Short mmCIF file of C-alpha atoms in Angstrom, two decimals:
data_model
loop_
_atom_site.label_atom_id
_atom_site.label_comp_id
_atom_site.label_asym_id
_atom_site.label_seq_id
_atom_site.Cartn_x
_atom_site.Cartn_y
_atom_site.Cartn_z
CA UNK A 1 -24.20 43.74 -60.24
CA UNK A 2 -21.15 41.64 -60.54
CA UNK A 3 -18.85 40.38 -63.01
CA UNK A 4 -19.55 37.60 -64.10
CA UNK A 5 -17.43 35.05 -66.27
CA UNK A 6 -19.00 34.04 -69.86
CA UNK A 7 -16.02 32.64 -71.79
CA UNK A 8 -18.55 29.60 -72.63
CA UNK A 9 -20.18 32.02 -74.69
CA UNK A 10 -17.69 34.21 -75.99
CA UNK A 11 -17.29 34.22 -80.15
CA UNK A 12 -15.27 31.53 -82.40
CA UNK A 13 -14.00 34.12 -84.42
CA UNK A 14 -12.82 38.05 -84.84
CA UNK A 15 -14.33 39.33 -81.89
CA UNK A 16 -15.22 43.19 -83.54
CA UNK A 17 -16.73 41.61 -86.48
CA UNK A 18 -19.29 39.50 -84.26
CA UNK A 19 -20.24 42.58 -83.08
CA UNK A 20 -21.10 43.97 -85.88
CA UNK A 21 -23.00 40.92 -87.07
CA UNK A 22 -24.76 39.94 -84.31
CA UNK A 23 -25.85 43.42 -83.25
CA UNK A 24 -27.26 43.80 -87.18
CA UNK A 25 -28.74 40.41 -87.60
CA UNK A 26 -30.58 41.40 -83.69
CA UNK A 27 -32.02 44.65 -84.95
CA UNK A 28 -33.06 43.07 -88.02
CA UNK A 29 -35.34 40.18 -85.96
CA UNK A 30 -36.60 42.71 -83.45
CA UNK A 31 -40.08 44.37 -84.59
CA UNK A 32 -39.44 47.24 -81.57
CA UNK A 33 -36.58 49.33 -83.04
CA UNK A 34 -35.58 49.83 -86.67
CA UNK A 35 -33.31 52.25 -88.39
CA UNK A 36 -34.87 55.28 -90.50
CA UNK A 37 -32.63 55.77 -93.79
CA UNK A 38 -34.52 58.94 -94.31
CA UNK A 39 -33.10 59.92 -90.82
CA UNK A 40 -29.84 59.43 -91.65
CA UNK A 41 -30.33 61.17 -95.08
CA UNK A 42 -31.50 64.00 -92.20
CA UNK A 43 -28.72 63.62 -90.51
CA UNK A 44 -26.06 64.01 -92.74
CA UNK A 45 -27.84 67.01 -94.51
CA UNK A 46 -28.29 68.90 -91.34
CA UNK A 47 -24.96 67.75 -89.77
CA UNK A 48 -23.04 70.98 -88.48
CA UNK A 49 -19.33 69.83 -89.56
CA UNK A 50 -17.49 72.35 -87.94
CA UNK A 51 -19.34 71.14 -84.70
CA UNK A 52 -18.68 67.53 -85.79
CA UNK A 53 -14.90 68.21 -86.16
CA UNK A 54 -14.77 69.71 -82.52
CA UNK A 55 -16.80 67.19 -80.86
CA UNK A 56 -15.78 64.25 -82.39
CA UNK A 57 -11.89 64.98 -80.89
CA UNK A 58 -12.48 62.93 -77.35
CA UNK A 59 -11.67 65.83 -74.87
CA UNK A 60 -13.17 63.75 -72.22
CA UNK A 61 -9.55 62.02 -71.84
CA UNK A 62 -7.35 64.42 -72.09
CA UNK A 63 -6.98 65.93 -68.62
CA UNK A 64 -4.27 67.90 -66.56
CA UNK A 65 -2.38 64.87 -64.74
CA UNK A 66 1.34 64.22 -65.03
CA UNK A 67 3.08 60.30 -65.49
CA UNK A 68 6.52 59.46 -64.07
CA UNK A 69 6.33 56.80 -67.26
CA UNK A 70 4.17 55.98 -69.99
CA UNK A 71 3.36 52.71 -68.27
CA UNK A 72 1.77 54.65 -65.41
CA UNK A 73 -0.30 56.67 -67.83
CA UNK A 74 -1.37 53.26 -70.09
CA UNK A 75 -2.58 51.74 -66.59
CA UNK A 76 -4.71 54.96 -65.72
CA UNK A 77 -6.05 54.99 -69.27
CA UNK A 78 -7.22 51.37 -68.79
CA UNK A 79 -8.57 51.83 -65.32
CA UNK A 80 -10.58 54.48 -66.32
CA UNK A 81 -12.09 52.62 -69.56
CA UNK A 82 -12.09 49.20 -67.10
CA UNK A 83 -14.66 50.99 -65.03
CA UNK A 84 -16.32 53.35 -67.24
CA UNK A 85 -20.04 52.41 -66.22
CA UNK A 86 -22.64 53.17 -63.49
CA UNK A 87 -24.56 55.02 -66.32
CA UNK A 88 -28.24 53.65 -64.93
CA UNK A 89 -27.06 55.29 -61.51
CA UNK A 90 -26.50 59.11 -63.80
CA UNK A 91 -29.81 60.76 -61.43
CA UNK A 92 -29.11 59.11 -58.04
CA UNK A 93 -25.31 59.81 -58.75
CA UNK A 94 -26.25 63.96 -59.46
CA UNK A 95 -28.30 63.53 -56.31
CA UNK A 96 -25.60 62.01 -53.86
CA UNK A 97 -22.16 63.03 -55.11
CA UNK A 98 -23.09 65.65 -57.63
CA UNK A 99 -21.40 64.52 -60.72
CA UNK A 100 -22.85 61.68 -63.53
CA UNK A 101 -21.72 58.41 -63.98
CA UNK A 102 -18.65 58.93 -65.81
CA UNK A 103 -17.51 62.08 -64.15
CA UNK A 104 -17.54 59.71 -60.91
CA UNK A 105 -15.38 56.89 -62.46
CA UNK A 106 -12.82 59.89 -63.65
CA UNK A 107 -13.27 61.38 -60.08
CA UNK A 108 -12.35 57.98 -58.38
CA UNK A 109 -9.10 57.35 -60.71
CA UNK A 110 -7.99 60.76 -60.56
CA UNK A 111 -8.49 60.60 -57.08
CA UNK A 112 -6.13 57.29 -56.82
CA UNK A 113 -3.60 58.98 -58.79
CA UNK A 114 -3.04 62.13 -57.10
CA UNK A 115 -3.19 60.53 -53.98
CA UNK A 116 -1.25 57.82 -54.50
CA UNK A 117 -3.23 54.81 -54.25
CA UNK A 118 -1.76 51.60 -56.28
CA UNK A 119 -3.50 50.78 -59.34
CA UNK A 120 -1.91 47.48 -59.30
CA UNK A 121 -3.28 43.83 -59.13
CA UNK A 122 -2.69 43.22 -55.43
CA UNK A 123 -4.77 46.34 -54.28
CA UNK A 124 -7.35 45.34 -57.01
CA UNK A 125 -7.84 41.99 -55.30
CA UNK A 126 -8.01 43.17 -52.00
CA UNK A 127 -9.92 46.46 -52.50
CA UNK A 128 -13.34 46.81 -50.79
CA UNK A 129 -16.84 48.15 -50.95
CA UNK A 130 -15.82 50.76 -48.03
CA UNK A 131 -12.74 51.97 -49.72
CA UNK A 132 -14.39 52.14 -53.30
CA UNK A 133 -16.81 54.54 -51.27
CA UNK A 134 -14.10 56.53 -50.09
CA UNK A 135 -12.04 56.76 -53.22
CA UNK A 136 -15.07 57.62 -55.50
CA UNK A 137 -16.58 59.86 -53.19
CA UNK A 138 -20.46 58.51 -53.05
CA UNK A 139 -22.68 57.15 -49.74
CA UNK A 140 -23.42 53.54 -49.52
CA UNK A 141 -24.77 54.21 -46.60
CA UNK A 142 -27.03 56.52 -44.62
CA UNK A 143 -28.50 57.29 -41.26
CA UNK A 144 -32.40 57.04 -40.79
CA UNK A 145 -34.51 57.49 -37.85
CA UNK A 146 -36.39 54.76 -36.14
CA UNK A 147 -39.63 54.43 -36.99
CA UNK A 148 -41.02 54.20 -33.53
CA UNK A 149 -37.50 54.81 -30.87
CA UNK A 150 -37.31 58.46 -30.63
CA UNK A 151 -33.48 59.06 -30.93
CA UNK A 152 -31.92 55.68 -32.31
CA UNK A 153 -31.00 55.40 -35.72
CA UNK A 154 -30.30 52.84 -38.20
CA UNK A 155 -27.90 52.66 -41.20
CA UNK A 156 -29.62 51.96 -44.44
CA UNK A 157 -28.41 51.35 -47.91
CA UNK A 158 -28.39 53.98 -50.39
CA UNK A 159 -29.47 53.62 -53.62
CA UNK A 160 -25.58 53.80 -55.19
CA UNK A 161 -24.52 50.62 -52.94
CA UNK A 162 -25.22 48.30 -56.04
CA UNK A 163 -22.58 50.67 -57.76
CA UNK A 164 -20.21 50.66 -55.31
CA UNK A 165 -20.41 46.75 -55.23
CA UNK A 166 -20.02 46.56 -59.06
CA UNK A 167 -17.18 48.49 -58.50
CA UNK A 168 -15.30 46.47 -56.53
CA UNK A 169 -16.35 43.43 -58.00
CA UNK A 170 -14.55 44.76 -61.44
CA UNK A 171 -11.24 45.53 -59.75
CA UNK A 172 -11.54 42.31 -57.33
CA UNK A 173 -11.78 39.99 -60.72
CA UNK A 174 -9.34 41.92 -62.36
CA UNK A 175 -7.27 42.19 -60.38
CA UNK A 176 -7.46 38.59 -59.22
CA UNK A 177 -6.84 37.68 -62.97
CA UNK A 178 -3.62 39.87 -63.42
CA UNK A 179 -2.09 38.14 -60.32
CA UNK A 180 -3.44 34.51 -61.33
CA UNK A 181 -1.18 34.84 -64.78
CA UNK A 182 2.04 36.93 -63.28
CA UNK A 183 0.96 40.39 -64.16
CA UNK A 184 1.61 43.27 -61.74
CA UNK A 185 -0.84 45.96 -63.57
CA UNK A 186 -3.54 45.69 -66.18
CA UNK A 187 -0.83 48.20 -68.09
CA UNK A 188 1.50 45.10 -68.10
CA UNK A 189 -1.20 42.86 -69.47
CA UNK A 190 -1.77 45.00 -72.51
CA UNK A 191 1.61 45.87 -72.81
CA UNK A 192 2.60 42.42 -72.95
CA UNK A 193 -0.18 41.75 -75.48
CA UNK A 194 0.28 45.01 -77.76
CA UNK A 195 4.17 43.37 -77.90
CA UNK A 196 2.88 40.18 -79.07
CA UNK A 197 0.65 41.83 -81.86
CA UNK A 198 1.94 45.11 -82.33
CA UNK A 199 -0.64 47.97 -83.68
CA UNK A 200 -3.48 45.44 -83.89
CA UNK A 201 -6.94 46.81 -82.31
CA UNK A 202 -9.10 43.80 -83.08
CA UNK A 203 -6.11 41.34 -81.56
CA UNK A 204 -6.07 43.48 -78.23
CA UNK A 205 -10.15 43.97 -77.81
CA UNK A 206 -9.74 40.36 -78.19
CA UNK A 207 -7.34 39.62 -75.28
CA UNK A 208 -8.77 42.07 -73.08
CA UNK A 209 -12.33 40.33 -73.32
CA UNK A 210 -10.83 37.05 -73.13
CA UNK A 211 -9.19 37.39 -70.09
CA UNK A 212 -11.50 39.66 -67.82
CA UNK A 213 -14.79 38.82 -67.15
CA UNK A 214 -15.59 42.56 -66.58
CA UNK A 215 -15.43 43.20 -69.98
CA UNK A 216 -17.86 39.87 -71.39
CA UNK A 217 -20.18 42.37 -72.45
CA UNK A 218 -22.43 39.56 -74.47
CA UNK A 219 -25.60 38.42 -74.12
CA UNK A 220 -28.19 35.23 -75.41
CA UNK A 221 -31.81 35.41 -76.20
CA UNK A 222 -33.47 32.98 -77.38
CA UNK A 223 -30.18 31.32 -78.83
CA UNK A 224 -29.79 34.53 -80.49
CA UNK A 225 -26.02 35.50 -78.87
CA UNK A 226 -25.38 38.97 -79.37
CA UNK A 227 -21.98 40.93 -78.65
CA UNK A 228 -21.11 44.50 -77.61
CA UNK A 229 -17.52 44.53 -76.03
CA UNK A 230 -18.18 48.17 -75.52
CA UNK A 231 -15.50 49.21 -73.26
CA UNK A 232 -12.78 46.74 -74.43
CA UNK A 233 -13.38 48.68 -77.21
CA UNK A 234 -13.46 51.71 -76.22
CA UNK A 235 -9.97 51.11 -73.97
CA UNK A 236 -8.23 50.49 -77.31
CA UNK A 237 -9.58 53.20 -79.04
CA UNK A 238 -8.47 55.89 -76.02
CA UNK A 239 -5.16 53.96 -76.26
CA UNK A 240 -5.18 54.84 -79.89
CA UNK A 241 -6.10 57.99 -79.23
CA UNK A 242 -3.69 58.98 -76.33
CA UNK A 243 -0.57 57.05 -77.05
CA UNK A 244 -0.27 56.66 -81.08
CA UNK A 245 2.47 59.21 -81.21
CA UNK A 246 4.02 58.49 -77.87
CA UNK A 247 4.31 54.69 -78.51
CA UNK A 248 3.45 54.43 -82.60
CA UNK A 249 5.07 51.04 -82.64
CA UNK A 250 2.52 49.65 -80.15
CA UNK A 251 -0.65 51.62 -80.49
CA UNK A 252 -0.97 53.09 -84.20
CA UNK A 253 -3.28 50.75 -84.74
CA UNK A 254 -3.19 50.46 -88.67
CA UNK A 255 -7.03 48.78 -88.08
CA UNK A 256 -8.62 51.59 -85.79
CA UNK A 257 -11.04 52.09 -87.92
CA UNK A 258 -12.13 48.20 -88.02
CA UNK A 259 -13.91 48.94 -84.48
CA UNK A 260 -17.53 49.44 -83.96
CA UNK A 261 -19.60 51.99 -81.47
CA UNK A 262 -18.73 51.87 -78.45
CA UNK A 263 -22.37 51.18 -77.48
CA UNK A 264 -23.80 52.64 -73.94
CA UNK A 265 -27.43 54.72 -73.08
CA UNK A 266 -26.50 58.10 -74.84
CA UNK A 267 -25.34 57.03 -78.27
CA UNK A 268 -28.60 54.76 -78.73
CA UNK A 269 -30.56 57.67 -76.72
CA UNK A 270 -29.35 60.54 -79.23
CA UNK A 271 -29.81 58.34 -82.35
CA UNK A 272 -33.55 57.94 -81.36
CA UNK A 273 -33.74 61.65 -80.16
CA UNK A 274 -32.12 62.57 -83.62
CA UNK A 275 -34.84 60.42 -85.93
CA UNK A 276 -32.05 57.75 -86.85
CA UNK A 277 -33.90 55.30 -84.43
CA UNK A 278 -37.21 54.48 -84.59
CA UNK A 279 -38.73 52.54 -81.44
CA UNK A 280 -41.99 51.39 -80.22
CA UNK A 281 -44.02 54.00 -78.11
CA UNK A 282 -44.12 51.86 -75.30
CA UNK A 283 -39.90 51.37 -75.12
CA UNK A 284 -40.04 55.07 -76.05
CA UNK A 285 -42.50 55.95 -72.95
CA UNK A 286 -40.05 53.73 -70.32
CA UNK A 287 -37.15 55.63 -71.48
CA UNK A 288 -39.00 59.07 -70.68
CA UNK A 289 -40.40 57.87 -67.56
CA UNK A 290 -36.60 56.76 -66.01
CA UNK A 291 -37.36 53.42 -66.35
CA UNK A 292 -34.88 50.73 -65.59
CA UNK A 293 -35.32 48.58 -68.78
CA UNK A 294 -34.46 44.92 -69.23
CA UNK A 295 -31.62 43.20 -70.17
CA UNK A 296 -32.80 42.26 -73.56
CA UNK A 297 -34.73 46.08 -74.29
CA UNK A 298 -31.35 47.82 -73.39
CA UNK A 299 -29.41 44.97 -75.39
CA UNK A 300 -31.28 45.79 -78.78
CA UNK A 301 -31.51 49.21 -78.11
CA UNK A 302 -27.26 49.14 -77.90
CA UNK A 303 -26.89 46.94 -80.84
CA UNK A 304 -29.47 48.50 -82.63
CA UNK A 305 -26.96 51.65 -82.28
CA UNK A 306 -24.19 50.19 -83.37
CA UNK A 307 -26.06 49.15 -86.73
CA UNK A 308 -27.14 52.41 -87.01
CA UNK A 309 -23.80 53.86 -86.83
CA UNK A 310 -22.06 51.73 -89.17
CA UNK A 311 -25.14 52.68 -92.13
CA UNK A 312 -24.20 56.35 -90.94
CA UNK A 313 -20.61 55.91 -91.72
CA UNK A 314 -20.94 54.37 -94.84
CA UNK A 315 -23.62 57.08 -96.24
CA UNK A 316 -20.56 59.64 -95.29
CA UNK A 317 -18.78 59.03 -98.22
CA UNK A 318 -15.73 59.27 -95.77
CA UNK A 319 -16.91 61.68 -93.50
CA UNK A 320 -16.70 59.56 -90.62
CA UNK A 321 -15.31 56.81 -88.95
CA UNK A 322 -16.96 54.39 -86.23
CA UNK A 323 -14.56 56.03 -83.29
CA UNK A 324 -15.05 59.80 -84.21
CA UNK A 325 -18.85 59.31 -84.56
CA UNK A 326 -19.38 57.90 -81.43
CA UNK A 327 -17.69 60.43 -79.70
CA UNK A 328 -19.75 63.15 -81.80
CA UNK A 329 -22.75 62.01 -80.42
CA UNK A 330 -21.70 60.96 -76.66
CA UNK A 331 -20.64 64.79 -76.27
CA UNK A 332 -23.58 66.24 -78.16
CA UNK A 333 -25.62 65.14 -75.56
CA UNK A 334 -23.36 66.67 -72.93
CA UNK A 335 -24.43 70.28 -74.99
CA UNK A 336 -27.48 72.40 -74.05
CA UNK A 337 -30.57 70.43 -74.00
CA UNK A 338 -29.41 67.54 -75.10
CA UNK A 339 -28.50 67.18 -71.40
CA UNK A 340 -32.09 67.20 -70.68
CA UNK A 341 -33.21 64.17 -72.56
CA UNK A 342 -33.79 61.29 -70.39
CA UNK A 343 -31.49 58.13 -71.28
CA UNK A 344 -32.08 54.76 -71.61
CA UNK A 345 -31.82 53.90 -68.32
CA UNK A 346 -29.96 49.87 -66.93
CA UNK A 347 -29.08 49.79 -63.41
CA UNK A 348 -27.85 46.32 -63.15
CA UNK A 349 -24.66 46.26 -65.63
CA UNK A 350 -21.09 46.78 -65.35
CA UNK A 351 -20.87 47.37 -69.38
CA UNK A 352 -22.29 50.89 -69.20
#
């Protein structure tokens, strides 16, 4: 569970629109999933819009922390989005630290910023698997008893130590890359870029995937090379979303819209829940079970989303947008019961 470097295989062209391509032309060829037009007929008719409004305004972001400067708040916006996975690690997470994936990564930030800890390239590069423990509050290790010396333990691994080494492997690339080109922060990166190519979303997802391997979230199959960029994404759009009227010059993106899904387990998980998705019984009876799923299942479940999302968009008639949609339906299934499906489940990503 380590980042791992893929520019070989990144695309020729506009990054967001290989997305959307290759995640189509992928759920097209796959005889597992395919996406119900009657369900999102369903959707739309049943769609509560006052609920739609609320939850499609990304709350999850907006929380109670003061900046010095708006560079210091652009660096703990990326961080966050930088590290916003872990999600196959939601039940052991609940179990050993008591929050879900994302509430951890928001823990651990928070928990640098109030405290002080630099969010800069040099403590990136050095920071370790102990420290990431400490900072983001879950075991890596535990105490067991000896199977046959009465009163001599041993230290075992927990089950979040893969996490915990993802972790650090993200910050330990990236911030090995920031110091490699001259930058002090990944805020200086992006603002460096956003100067470059002001209010530009597909030029910035761009740079951000090209220069940090923790963010080549693209796979091959069979030759068939398929692109997410899910939390590249997802960084500009909570850029977009926090800083447009702070810093319009830079981050009123004028293409916002242009993005895609920002494709992870929920979205795909409520689209199947909500009759968009259709899936084969036995993909459907892994995800109930908790089962970690492959590569390639939870790759064409993901794209298979973001195809989904863009027909549900369009059949809006203006309605929606790509960014407010996905939000929608990553905090629906924060709400009630929703909570209680099981998700698609990956353990061994740093995408999600």
């Amino acid at each position: 569970m380590e980042a791992v470097d893929k520019t070989a295989t990144l695309p020729t062209g506009n990054f967001v629109e290989a997305v959307r391509t290759s995640c189509r032309a992928l759920t097209e060829k796959s005889d597992k999933v395919k996406i119900s037009k009657q369900g999102i007929d369903r959707f739309l008719s049943e769609l509560d819009k006052k609920q739609y409004e609320e939850l499609s305004y990304d709350s999850s972001v907006i929380l109670p922390l003061k900046f010095s400067t708006m560079e210091e708040e652009l660096n703990f916006i990326s961080v966050i989005n930088l590290l916003n996975f872990g999600s196959g690690y939601r039940l052991e997470l609940h179990k050993y630290a008591g929050r879900g994936a994302f509430d951890t990564i928001r823990y651990g930030v928070m928990a640098m910023h109030i405290g002080g800890i630099p969010m800069d390239a040099k403590s990136f590069s050095e920071i370790d698997i102990f420290k990431v423990s400490e900072i983001f509050q879950f075991p890596i290790d535990k105490e067991v008893r000896h199977e046959t010396l009465d009163f001599v333990t041993m230290s075992q691994p927990t089950p979040l130590k893969p996490l915990a080494v993802g972790i650090t492997s993200t910050l330990n690339t990236t911030g090995k890359y920031l110091q490699n080109h001259g930058y002090k922060s990944l805020a200086q990166f992006i603002l460096d870029h956003a100067k470059k190519q002001p209010k530009d979303a597909l030029y910035l997802v761009e740079a951000l995937v090209r220069a940090f391997p923790a963010l080549h979230d693209h796979y091959v199959f069979d030759d068939n090379k398929v692109y997410l960029f899910k939390k590249a994404q997802i960084m500009v759009y909570h850029l977009w979303f926090l800083l447009r009227h702070q810093v319009p010059d830079l981050f009123d993106f004028t293409n916002i819209n242009s993005l895609t899904i920002f494709a992870d387990n929920v979205v795909p998980t409520m689209l199947i829940h909500l009759g968009v998705m259709e899936i084969a019984d036995e993909w459907k009876e892994m995800i109930e079970k908790n089962v970690d799923l492959s590569v390639e299942v939870a790759t064409t479940l993901r794209a298979a989303s973001v195809a989904a999302c863009e027909d549900i968009v369009q059949a809006s008639n203006g309605l929606m947008n790509t960014g407010g949609l996905d939000v929608y339906l990553w905090q629906l299934g924060k709400v009630g019961d929703y909570r209680k499906i099981p998700r698609l489940q990956l353990k061994d990503t740093i995408m999600f």
